[in-house]
Coordinates of C-alpha atoms in Angstrom, one line a residue:
X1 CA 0.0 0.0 0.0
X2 CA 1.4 3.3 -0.7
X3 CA 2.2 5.7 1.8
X4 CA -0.5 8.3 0.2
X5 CA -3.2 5.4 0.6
X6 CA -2.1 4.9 3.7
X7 CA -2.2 8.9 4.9
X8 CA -5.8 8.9 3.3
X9 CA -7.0 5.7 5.1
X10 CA -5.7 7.3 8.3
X11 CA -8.1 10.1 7.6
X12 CA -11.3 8.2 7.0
X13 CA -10.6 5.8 10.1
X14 CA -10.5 8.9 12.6
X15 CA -13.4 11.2 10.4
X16 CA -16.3 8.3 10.7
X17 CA -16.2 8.2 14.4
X18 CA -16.1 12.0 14.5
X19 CA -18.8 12.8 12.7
X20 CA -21.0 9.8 14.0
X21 CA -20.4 11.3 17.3
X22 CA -20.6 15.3 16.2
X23 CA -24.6 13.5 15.0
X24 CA -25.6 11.5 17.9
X25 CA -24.2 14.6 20.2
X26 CA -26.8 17.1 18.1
X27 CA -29.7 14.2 18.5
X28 CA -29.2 12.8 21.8
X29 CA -28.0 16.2 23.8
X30 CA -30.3 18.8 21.3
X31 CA -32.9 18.6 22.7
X32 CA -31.6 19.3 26.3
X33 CA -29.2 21.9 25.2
X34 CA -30.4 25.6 24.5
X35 CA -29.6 26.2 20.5
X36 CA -26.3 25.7 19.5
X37 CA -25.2 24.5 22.7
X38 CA -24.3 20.5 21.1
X39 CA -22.4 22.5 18.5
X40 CA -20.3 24.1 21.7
X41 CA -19.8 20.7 23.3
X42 CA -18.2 19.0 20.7
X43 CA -16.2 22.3 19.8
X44 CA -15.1 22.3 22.7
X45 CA -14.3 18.4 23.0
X46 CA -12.1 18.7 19.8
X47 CA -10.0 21.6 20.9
X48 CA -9.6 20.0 23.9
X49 CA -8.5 16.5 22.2
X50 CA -6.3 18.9 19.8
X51 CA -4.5 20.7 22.7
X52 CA -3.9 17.5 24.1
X53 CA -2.3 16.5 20.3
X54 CA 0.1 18.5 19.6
X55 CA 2.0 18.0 23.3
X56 CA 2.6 14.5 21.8
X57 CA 5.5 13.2 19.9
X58 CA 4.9 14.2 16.1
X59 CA 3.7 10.9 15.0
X60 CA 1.9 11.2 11.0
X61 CA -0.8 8.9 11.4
X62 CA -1.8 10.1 15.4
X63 CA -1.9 13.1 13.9
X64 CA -3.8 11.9 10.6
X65 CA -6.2 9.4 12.6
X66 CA -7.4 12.3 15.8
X67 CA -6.4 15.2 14.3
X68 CA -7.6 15.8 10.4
X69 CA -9.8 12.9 10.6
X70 CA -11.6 12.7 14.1
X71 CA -11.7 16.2 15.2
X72 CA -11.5 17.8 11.4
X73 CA -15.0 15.7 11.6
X74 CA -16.6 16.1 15.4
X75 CA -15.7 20.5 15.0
X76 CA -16.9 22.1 12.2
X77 CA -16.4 25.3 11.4
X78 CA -19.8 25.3 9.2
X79 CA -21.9 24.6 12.1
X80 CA -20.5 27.3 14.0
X81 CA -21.3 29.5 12.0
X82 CA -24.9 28.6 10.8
X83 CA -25.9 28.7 14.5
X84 CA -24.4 32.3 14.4
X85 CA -26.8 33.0 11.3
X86 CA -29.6 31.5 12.9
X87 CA -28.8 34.0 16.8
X88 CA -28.2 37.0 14.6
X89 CA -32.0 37.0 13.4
X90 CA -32.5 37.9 16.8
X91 CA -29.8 40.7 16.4
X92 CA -26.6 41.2 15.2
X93 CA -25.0 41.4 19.4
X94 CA -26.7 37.7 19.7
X95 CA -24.4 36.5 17.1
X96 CA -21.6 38.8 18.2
X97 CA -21.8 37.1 21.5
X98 CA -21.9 33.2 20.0
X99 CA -19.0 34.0 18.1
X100 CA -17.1 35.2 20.9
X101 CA -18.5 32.1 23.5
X102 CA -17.6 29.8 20.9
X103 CA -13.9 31.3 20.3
X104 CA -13.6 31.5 24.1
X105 CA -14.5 28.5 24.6
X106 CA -12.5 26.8 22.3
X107 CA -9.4 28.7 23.0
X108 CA -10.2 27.8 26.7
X109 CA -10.5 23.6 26.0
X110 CA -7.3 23.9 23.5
X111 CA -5.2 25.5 26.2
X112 CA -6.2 22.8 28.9
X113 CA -5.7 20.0 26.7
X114 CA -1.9 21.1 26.1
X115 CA -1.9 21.5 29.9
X116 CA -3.3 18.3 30.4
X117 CA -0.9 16.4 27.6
X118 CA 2.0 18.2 29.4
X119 CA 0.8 17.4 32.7
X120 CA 1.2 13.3 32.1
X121 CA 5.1 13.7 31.3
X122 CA 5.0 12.4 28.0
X123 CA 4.1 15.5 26.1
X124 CA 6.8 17.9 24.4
X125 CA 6.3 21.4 24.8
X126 CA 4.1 23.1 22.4
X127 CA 5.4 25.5 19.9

C-alpha cells in the first residue's frame, strides 16, 4: 500500500467516528441543550482533544487518525457559523456574543488540553 493510501486511510478511520459522534451529540444532547449548545460541546471536545495532540511526539498517522480525521469531523467550522446566522435574526449582538462564547470556549479547552498532555510527562512542549 502506498504511503498516500495509507495517509488517506488514516483520515477516514478517525473522520467516521467523529462525525458519527458530532450527529448522535446534536440528536441525543439537542434537545436538552439551549440552541447551539451541542455544536459548543463538541467544539469544545475537539480543541480540547487537539491541545492535548500537539503536546505528543509528532507521529503522522496520530496526527492523521485524531487530528484531520476525528476532530476535522466532530468540529466544524460550518456549524458554528450557521448557529451564528440563525442567533443573529434575533440581532446582530446575539451573534456577536456566540461567536465570541464559541472562540472562548474553544481557546479555553485547546489550552487545557496542552496543559493536560504536558501534565502526564510524555508531552513535548508546544510551539
Amino acid at each position: 500500500m502506498t504511503t498516500e493510501v495509507q495517509r488517506v486511510l488514516w483520515v477516514a478511520a478517525g473522520a467516521v467516528p467523529g462525525g458519527l459522534l458530532r450527529w448522535q451529540a446534536a440528536i441525543l444532547l439537542g434537545p436538552d441543550l439551549p440552541p447551539g449548545g451541542s455544536d459548543l460541546l463538541v467544539n469544545g471536545l475537539g480543541s480540547l482533544l487537539l491541545g492535548w495532540l500537539v503536546t505528543r511526539p509528532s507521529r503522522q498517522d496520530l496526527q492523521l487518525l485524531l487530528g484531520a480525521g476525528f476532530c476535522g469531523s466532530l468540529t466544524t467550522f460550518s456549524s458554528w457559523m450557521l448557529v451564528t446566522a440563525r442567533l443573529q435574526r434575533q440581532g446582530f449582538v446575539m451573534g456577536l456574543l456566540w461567536l465570541a462564547l464559541g472562540l472562548a470556549v474553544g481557546l479555553a479547552m485547546a489550552w487545557l488540553g496542552q496543559r493536560l498532555g504536558q501534565g502526564l510527562g510524555q508531552g513535548q512542549r508546544p510551539s
